[in-house]
Amino acid sequence: MTVSLTPDYTTLTSPDTKLRLKDIIKTLPRECFQKDMRKAWTAVVVNVLMVGLGYWSIAASPWFLLPIAWIFTGTALTGFFVIGHDCGHRSFAQRKWVNDLVGHIFMAPLIYPFHCWRIGHNQHHNHTNKMDVDNAWQPWRTEVYDNLDPITKTAYTTTRGRLWWLASILHWALVHFKLSNYKTRDHGKVKLSIAVVVAFAAIVFPALFLTVGVWGFVKFWLMPWLVYHFWMSTFTLVHHTLPDIQFKEPEEWDAAQAQLFGTVHCDYPKWVEFLCHDINVHIPHHLSTAIPSYNLRLADSSLMKIWGSKLRRYQFSWGLMKEITDQCHLYHPEEAYQSFKSYANK
């Protein structure tokens, strides 16, 4: 059974209905997809002011308040990434060149090459939770894990456990600067984005060392950057990882099921949501990347009216992170995940 061109909510939620992604998208209000340049540029201005406030707080804080200043500034810098994220999905501005320009500007302070990330990230959206194809937090098969070299195995076990927050740094370093990871047709854009971040680092890093020294570099750039990567690792892990969220074999994979029910909505403290532009209202974003970040909550409200408790909605907590990092380690074809401990005891 398939749904009609004009979706009926009762039909959509029926167990007999073969859900299609396009039918789910049709249930969303048209306003969700409308770009509002006032809202987009207001978010840019506010974000720049918040980052500026963060750096002022780092400069003004006594040593014992520096961790608070670092956390605030790093979280605000994560908002820079989310602006670049909208640009990568072409949901920031109408013109492609504006999206590319703004994306490069806001990702440069993070030393994140815009096109390198954009190209890889689109693969994640096209193949969410598809085994051997999705490139975001995919669990490794046991036969692959068994044959890893000691260094790679240690890195994998470490970043799947309590040090999950290091994963984003490894991903950034190992994936985004390697030309062979991209198709030949994309090499020009990839080289441009790498050149932008190299130029930024070549100007800003020496300037920091010369003006505020090594400690100043650590204080003003490195520590906020590490906080940013903590949020990048955390957000992307929680977005699609729970003990019962199944990665599907390609022949069994279904786009609608993966995007609607394999994506997690997680509520963070309001100040985090504000600084990061509601990126964790994530289910509508996976249904359509055309929805700008400032319209995600409108789309989410619409989805809740139809699917309600069927959607995966959680509150960010240590308990949630403990559950994920204790259990979600290796691929299991029936049980979704198996932990390192349970696998070792077999």
Short mmCIF file of C-alpha atoms in Angstrom, two decimals:
data_model
loop_
_atom_site.label_atom_id
_atom_site.label_comp_id
_atom_site.label_asym_id
_atom_site.label_seq_id
_atom_site.Cartn_x
_atom_site.Cartn_y
_atom_site.Cartn_z
CA MET A 1 0.00 0.00 0.00
CA THR A 2 1.30 3.46 -0.88
CA VAL A 3 0.02 6.83 0.12
CA SER A 4 -1.77 9.24 -2.16
CA LEU A 5 -0.31 12.42 -3.57
CA THR A 6 -2.17 14.39 -0.89
CA PRO A 7 -1.19 12.56 2.30
CA ASP A 8 -3.92 11.62 4.72
CA TYR A 9 -2.59 11.67 8.29
CA THR A 10 -4.49 8.51 9.29
CA THR A 11 -3.13 6.68 6.26
CA LEU A 12 0.41 7.91 6.90
CA THR A 13 0.48 6.52 10.42
CA SER A 14 -1.16 3.21 9.52
CA PRO A 15 1.06 0.12 10.02
CA ASP A 16 0.09 -1.00 6.51
CA THR A 17 1.36 2.17 4.87
CA LYS A 18 4.61 2.11 2.92
CA LEU A 19 6.02 5.48 3.95
CA ARG A 20 7.72 7.55 1.31
CA LEU A 21 9.99 10.44 2.14
CA LYS A 22 8.25 12.80 -0.27
CA ASP A 23 4.88 12.11 1.37
CA ILE A 24 6.25 12.93 4.81
CA ILE A 25 7.73 16.16 3.48
CA LYS A 26 4.34 17.14 2.01
CA THR A 27 2.87 17.20 5.51
CA LEU A 28 5.17 20.06 6.53
CA PRO A 29 3.92 23.67 6.27
CA ARG A 30 5.23 25.53 3.26
CA GLU A 31 6.64 28.21 5.55
CA CYS A 32 9.23 25.71 6.75
CA PHE A 33 11.03 25.92 3.43
CA GLN A 34 10.94 29.69 2.99
CA LYS A 35 14.24 31.52 3.39
CA ASP A 36 14.02 34.72 5.43
CA MET A 37 17.10 36.89 4.90
CA ARG A 38 16.28 39.02 7.91
CA LYS A 39 16.30 35.98 10.18
CA ALA A 40 19.38 34.52 8.51
CA TRP A 41 21.49 37.66 8.81
CA THR A 42 20.16 38.41 12.29
CA ALA A 43 21.46 35.01 13.35
CA VAL A 44 24.84 35.89 11.82
CA VAL A 45 25.05 39.22 13.65
CA VAL A 46 23.95 37.75 16.97
CA ASN A 47 26.38 34.85 16.62
CA VAL A 48 29.30 37.19 15.87
CA LEU A 49 28.37 39.27 18.92
CA MET A 50 28.21 36.13 21.09
CA VAL A 51 31.63 34.98 19.91
CA GLY A 52 32.96 38.48 20.54
CA LEU A 53 31.46 38.39 24.03
CA GLY A 54 33.10 35.04 24.56
CA TYR A 55 36.55 36.27 23.62
CA TRP A 56 36.08 39.34 25.82
CA SER A 57 35.19 37.05 28.71
CA ILE A 58 38.35 34.99 28.09
CA ALA A 59 40.47 38.15 28.14
CA ALA A 60 38.76 39.53 31.25
CA SER A 61 38.36 36.37 33.31
CA PRO A 62 40.62 35.37 36.21
CA TRP A 63 42.12 31.92 35.82
CA PHE A 64 39.41 30.18 37.84
CA LEU A 65 36.64 31.48 35.55
CA LEU A 66 38.42 30.61 32.31
CA PRO A 67 36.70 27.19 31.92
CA ILE A 68 33.31 28.93 31.91
CA ALA A 69 34.54 31.43 29.33
CA TRP A 70 35.97 28.64 27.18
CA ILE A 71 32.74 26.66 27.30
CA PHE A 72 30.67 29.69 26.32
CA THR A 73 33.03 30.74 23.51
CA GLY A 74 33.43 27.22 22.12
CA THR A 75 29.67 26.75 22.08
CA ALA A 76 29.22 30.08 20.29
CA LEU A 77 31.84 28.97 17.75
CA THR A 78 29.75 25.84 17.20
CA GLY A 79 27.07 28.30 16.07
CA PHE A 80 29.56 29.48 13.43
CA PHE A 81 29.68 25.90 12.17
CA VAL A 82 25.88 25.68 12.06
CA ILE A 83 25.74 28.82 9.92
CA GLY A 84 28.27 27.18 7.60
CA HIS A 85 26.15 24.03 7.78
CA ASP A 86 23.10 25.91 6.45
CA CYS A 87 25.32 27.34 3.72
CA GLY A 88 26.50 23.85 2.79
CA HIS A 89 22.88 22.76 2.35
CA ARG A 90 22.10 25.96 0.38
CA SER A 91 19.43 26.83 2.96
CA PHE A 92 21.10 30.08 4.09
CA ALA A 93 20.84 32.25 0.96
CA GLN A 94 19.25 32.01 -2.47
CA ARG A 95 22.50 32.53 -4.35
CA LYS A 96 25.04 29.73 -4.41
CA TRP A 97 28.03 32.08 -4.28
CA VAL A 98 26.67 33.74 -1.13
CA ASN A 99 26.32 30.35 0.55
CA ASP A 100 29.86 29.42 -0.46
CA LEU A 101 31.34 32.74 0.67
CA VAL A 102 29.58 32.80 4.04
CA GLY A 103 30.32 29.11 4.58
CA HIS A 104 34.04 29.64 4.04
CA ILE A 105 34.13 32.72 6.28
CA PHE A 106 32.42 31.06 9.23
CA MET A 107 34.21 27.74 9.02
CA ALA A 108 37.68 29.29 8.56
CA PRO A 109 38.17 30.14 12.30
CA LEU A 110 37.45 26.48 13.06
CA ILE A 111 40.03 25.38 10.47
CA TYR A 112 37.24 23.40 8.84
CA PRO A 113 37.45 23.31 5.03
CA PHE A 114 33.95 24.13 3.82
CA HIS A 115 33.64 22.14 0.58
CA CYS A 116 35.47 19.14 2.04
CA TRP A 117 32.89 18.94 4.81
CA ARG A 118 29.93 19.76 2.53
CA ILE A 119 30.66 16.99 0.04
CA GLY A 120 31.13 14.31 2.69
CA HIS A 121 28.17 15.49 4.72
CA ASN A 122 25.82 15.19 1.77
CA GLN A 123 26.67 11.49 1.60
CA HIS A 124 25.52 11.13 5.21
CA HIS A 125 22.17 12.73 4.35
CA ASN A 126 21.66 10.61 1.27
CA HIS A 127 22.46 7.34 3.05
CA THR A 128 21.62 7.87 6.73
CA ASN A 129 22.17 4.66 8.75
CA LYS A 130 22.92 2.64 5.61
CA MET A 131 25.59 0.11 6.50
CA ASP A 132 28.96 0.54 4.74
CA VAL A 133 27.76 3.75 3.05
CA ASP A 134 26.85 6.30 5.74
CA ASN A 135 30.00 8.10 6.88
CA ALA A 136 28.82 9.44 10.26
CA TRP A 137 29.41 7.27 13.34
CA GLN A 138 28.92 4.03 11.43
CA PRO A 139 29.55 1.00 13.68
CA TRP A 140 32.20 -1.33 12.36
CA ARG A 141 31.49 -4.94 11.58
CA THR A 142 33.07 -7.44 13.96
CA GLU A 143 35.18 -8.99 11.19
CA VAL A 144 36.61 -5.55 10.37
CA TYR A 145 37.22 -4.78 14.04
CA ASP A 146 39.06 -8.09 14.54
CA ASN A 147 41.51 -7.30 11.76
CA LEU A 148 42.36 -3.74 12.75
CA ASP A 149 45.92 -2.78 13.49
CA PRO A 150 46.54 -1.95 17.18
CA ILE A 151 46.62 1.83 16.68
CA THR A 152 43.37 1.98 14.70
CA LYS A 153 41.66 -0.42 17.09
CA THR A 154 42.69 1.71 20.08
CA ALA A 155 41.43 4.87 18.35
CA TYR A 156 38.09 3.21 17.56
CA THR A 157 37.51 1.77 21.03
CA THR A 158 38.54 5.06 22.64
CA THR A 159 36.21 7.26 20.60
CA ARG A 160 33.29 4.85 21.01
CA GLY A 161 33.65 5.04 24.79
CA ARG A 162 34.05 7.81 27.35
CA LEU A 163 36.36 9.79 25.09
CA TRP A 164 33.74 10.07 22.33
CA TRP A 165 34.36 13.82 22.27
CA LEU A 166 37.74 13.26 20.57
CA ALA A 167 36.11 11.61 17.55
CA SER A 168 35.36 14.86 15.75
CA ILE A 169 39.02 15.89 15.95
CA LEU A 170 40.17 12.60 14.44
CA HIS A 171 37.53 12.82 11.72
CA TRP A 172 38.56 16.40 10.95
CA ALA A 173 42.25 15.56 10.74
CA LEU A 174 42.06 12.25 8.87
CA VAL A 175 39.29 12.93 6.35
CA HIS A 176 38.98 16.56 5.32
CA PHE A 177 42.51 17.28 4.13
CA LYS A 178 43.05 14.16 2.00
CA LEU A 179 42.44 14.81 -1.67
CA SER A 180 42.03 11.12 -2.48
CA ASN A 181 38.83 11.06 -0.38
CA TYR A 182 37.09 13.13 -3.05
CA LYS A 183 36.12 12.60 -6.67
CA THR A 184 38.32 14.23 -9.30
CA ARG A 185 35.53 16.59 -10.33
CA ASP A 186 35.50 18.04 -6.80
CA HIS A 187 39.25 18.55 -6.43
CA GLY A 188 39.14 22.21 -7.41
CA LYS A 189 36.61 23.08 -4.70
CA VAL A 190 38.38 20.90 -2.14
CA LYS A 191 41.72 22.59 -2.82
CA LEU A 192 40.08 26.02 -2.51
CA SER A 193 38.60 25.21 0.89
CA ILE A 194 41.84 23.75 2.18
CA ALA A 195 43.70 26.83 0.95
CA VAL A 196 41.26 29.10 2.83
CA VAL A 197 41.83 27.41 6.19
CA VAL A 198 45.58 27.14 5.63
CA ALA A 199 45.69 30.87 4.87
CA PHE A 200 43.64 31.64 7.99
CA ALA A 201 45.96 29.55 10.17
CA ALA A 202 49.07 31.03 8.53
CA ILE A 203 47.92 34.55 9.44
CA VAL A 204 46.12 34.12 12.76
CA PHE A 205 48.29 31.54 14.52
CA PRO A 206 51.61 33.40 14.15
CA ALA A 207 49.84 36.63 15.14
CA LEU A 208 48.61 34.98 18.35
CA PHE A 209 52.04 33.56 19.17
CA LEU A 210 53.71 36.94 18.57
CA THR A 211 51.18 39.01 20.53
CA VAL A 212 50.00 36.79 23.39
CA GLY A 213 52.48 33.92 23.33
CA VAL A 214 51.96 30.18 23.58
CA TRP A 215 49.59 30.47 26.54
CA GLY A 216 47.59 33.08 24.66
CA PHE A 217 47.25 30.70 21.71
CA VAL A 218 46.03 27.97 24.04
CA LYS A 219 43.70 30.32 25.90
CA PHE A 220 42.15 32.17 22.98
CA TRP A 221 42.07 29.52 20.25
CA LEU A 222 42.87 25.97 21.31
CA MET A 223 40.56 25.64 24.33
CA PRO A 224 37.44 27.10 22.63
CA TRP A 225 38.26 24.94 19.60
CA LEU A 226 38.30 21.83 21.80
CA VAL A 227 34.90 22.79 23.25
CA TYR A 228 33.60 23.19 19.71
CA HIS A 229 34.77 19.67 18.89
CA PHE A 230 33.15 18.35 22.06
CA TRP A 231 29.81 19.61 20.78
CA MET A 232 30.49 18.41 17.23
CA SER A 233 31.23 14.90 18.48
CA THR A 234 28.30 14.90 20.89
CA PHE A 235 25.71 16.33 18.51
CA THR A 236 26.61 14.06 15.61
CA LEU A 237 26.80 10.95 17.82
CA VAL A 238 23.41 11.52 19.45
CA HIS A 239 21.72 12.48 16.17
CA HIS A 240 21.51 8.85 14.98
CA THR A 241 22.83 6.59 17.74
CA LEU A 242 20.81 4.66 20.32
CA PRO A 243 21.05 0.99 21.33
CA ASP A 244 17.98 0.17 19.23
CA ILE A 245 18.62 2.32 16.14
CA GLN A 246 19.54 -0.16 13.46
CA PHE A 247 22.02 0.43 10.67
CA LYS A 248 20.49 -1.37 7.71
CA GLU A 249 22.15 -3.37 4.95
CA PRO A 250 21.88 -1.47 1.63
CA GLU A 251 19.31 -3.91 0.19
CA GLU A 252 17.08 -3.49 3.27
CA TRP A 253 17.54 0.25 3.77
CA ASP A 254 14.52 2.56 3.52
CA ALA A 255 14.98 6.33 3.28
CA ALA A 256 11.76 7.32 5.03
CA GLN A 257 12.31 4.97 7.97
CA ALA A 258 15.95 6.04 8.35
CA GLN A 259 15.28 9.78 8.25
CA LEU A 260 12.07 9.85 10.31
CA PHE A 261 12.63 7.11 12.88
CA GLY A 262 16.42 6.72 12.76
CA THR A 263 17.05 10.35 13.65
CA VAL A 264 17.05 11.61 17.23
CA HIS A 265 15.65 14.88 18.57
CA CYS A 266 17.64 15.81 21.67
CA ASP A 267 16.87 18.77 23.92
CA TYR A 268 19.94 20.56 25.29
CA PRO A 269 20.05 23.47 27.74
CA LYS A 270 18.35 26.52 26.22
CA TRP A 271 21.57 28.53 26.04
CA VAL A 272 23.16 25.75 23.96
CA GLU A 273 20.12 25.60 21.66
CA PHE A 274 20.28 29.39 21.23
CA LEU A 275 24.00 29.54 20.47
CA CYS A 276 23.83 26.53 18.12
CA HIS A 277 20.74 27.61 16.16
CA ASP A 278 18.52 24.64 17.06
CA ILE A 279 20.64 22.17 15.10
CA ASN A 280 19.51 19.42 17.48
CA VAL A 281 15.92 19.78 16.33
CA HIS A 282 17.24 17.25 13.90
CA ILE A 283 14.40 15.12 12.54
CA PRO A 284 12.97 17.75 10.16
CA HIS A 285 16.50 18.56 8.98
CA HIS A 286 16.92 14.95 7.89
CA LEU A 287 13.60 14.93 6.11
CA SER A 288 14.66 17.94 4.07
CA THR A 289 17.94 19.86 4.16
CA ALA A 290 16.12 22.75 2.46
CA ILE A 291 14.63 23.78 5.82
CA PRO A 292 16.65 26.69 7.29
CA SER A 293 17.71 26.30 10.91
CA TYR A 294 15.32 29.05 12.09
CA ASN A 295 12.35 27.04 10.72
CA LEU A 296 13.26 23.70 12.30
CA ARG A 297 11.03 24.14 15.33
CA LEU A 298 8.02 24.97 13.14
CA ALA A 299 8.61 21.79 11.14
CA ASP A 300 9.15 19.78 14.32
CA SER A 301 5.82 20.94 15.75
CA SER A 302 4.09 19.76 12.60
CA LEU A 303 5.75 16.33 12.78
CA MET A 304 4.78 15.95 16.43
CA LYS A 305 1.09 16.43 15.57
CA ILE A 306 1.25 13.44 13.24
CA TRP A 307 3.75 11.01 14.73
CA GLY A 308 4.03 12.20 18.33
CA SER A 309 5.47 9.51 20.60
CA LYS A 310 6.71 7.48 17.63
CA LEU A 311 9.51 10.00 17.16
CA ARG A 312 12.72 9.58 19.13
CA ARG A 313 12.95 12.49 21.56
CA TYR A 314 15.43 12.66 24.44
CA GLN A 315 16.88 15.05 26.98
CA PHE A 316 20.64 15.49 26.94
CA SER A 317 22.12 13.97 30.08
CA TRP A 318 25.06 11.99 31.35
CA GLY A 319 22.74 8.99 31.55
CA LEU A 320 22.02 9.22 27.82
CA MET A 321 25.71 9.52 26.94
CA LYS A 322 26.57 6.64 29.27
CA GLU A 323 23.97 4.42 27.63
CA ILE A 324 25.29 5.20 24.15
CA THR A 325 28.99 4.91 24.99
CA ASP A 326 28.50 1.73 27.04
CA GLN A 327 26.53 -0.16 24.38
CA CYS A 328 26.78 1.31 20.87
CA HIS A 329 30.10 -0.11 19.74
CA LEU A 330 29.94 -2.80 17.06
CA TYR A 331 27.38 -3.67 14.40
CA HIS A 332 24.93 -6.46 15.08
CA PRO A 333 22.53 -7.50 12.29
CA GLU A 334 19.60 -8.29 14.62
CA GLU A 335 20.21 -6.31 17.81
CA ALA A 336 21.51 -3.11 16.18
CA TYR A 337 24.60 -2.86 18.41
CA GLN A 338 26.77 -4.99 20.60
CA SER A 339 29.23 -3.64 23.15
CA PHE A 340 32.95 -4.37 23.15
CA LYS A 341 32.45 -6.23 26.43
CA SER A 342 29.66 -8.49 25.20
CA TYR A 343 31.57 -9.27 22.01
CA ALA A 344 34.75 -10.13 23.91
CA ASN A 345 32.82 -12.51 26.17
CA LYS A 346 31.36 -14.52 23.29
#
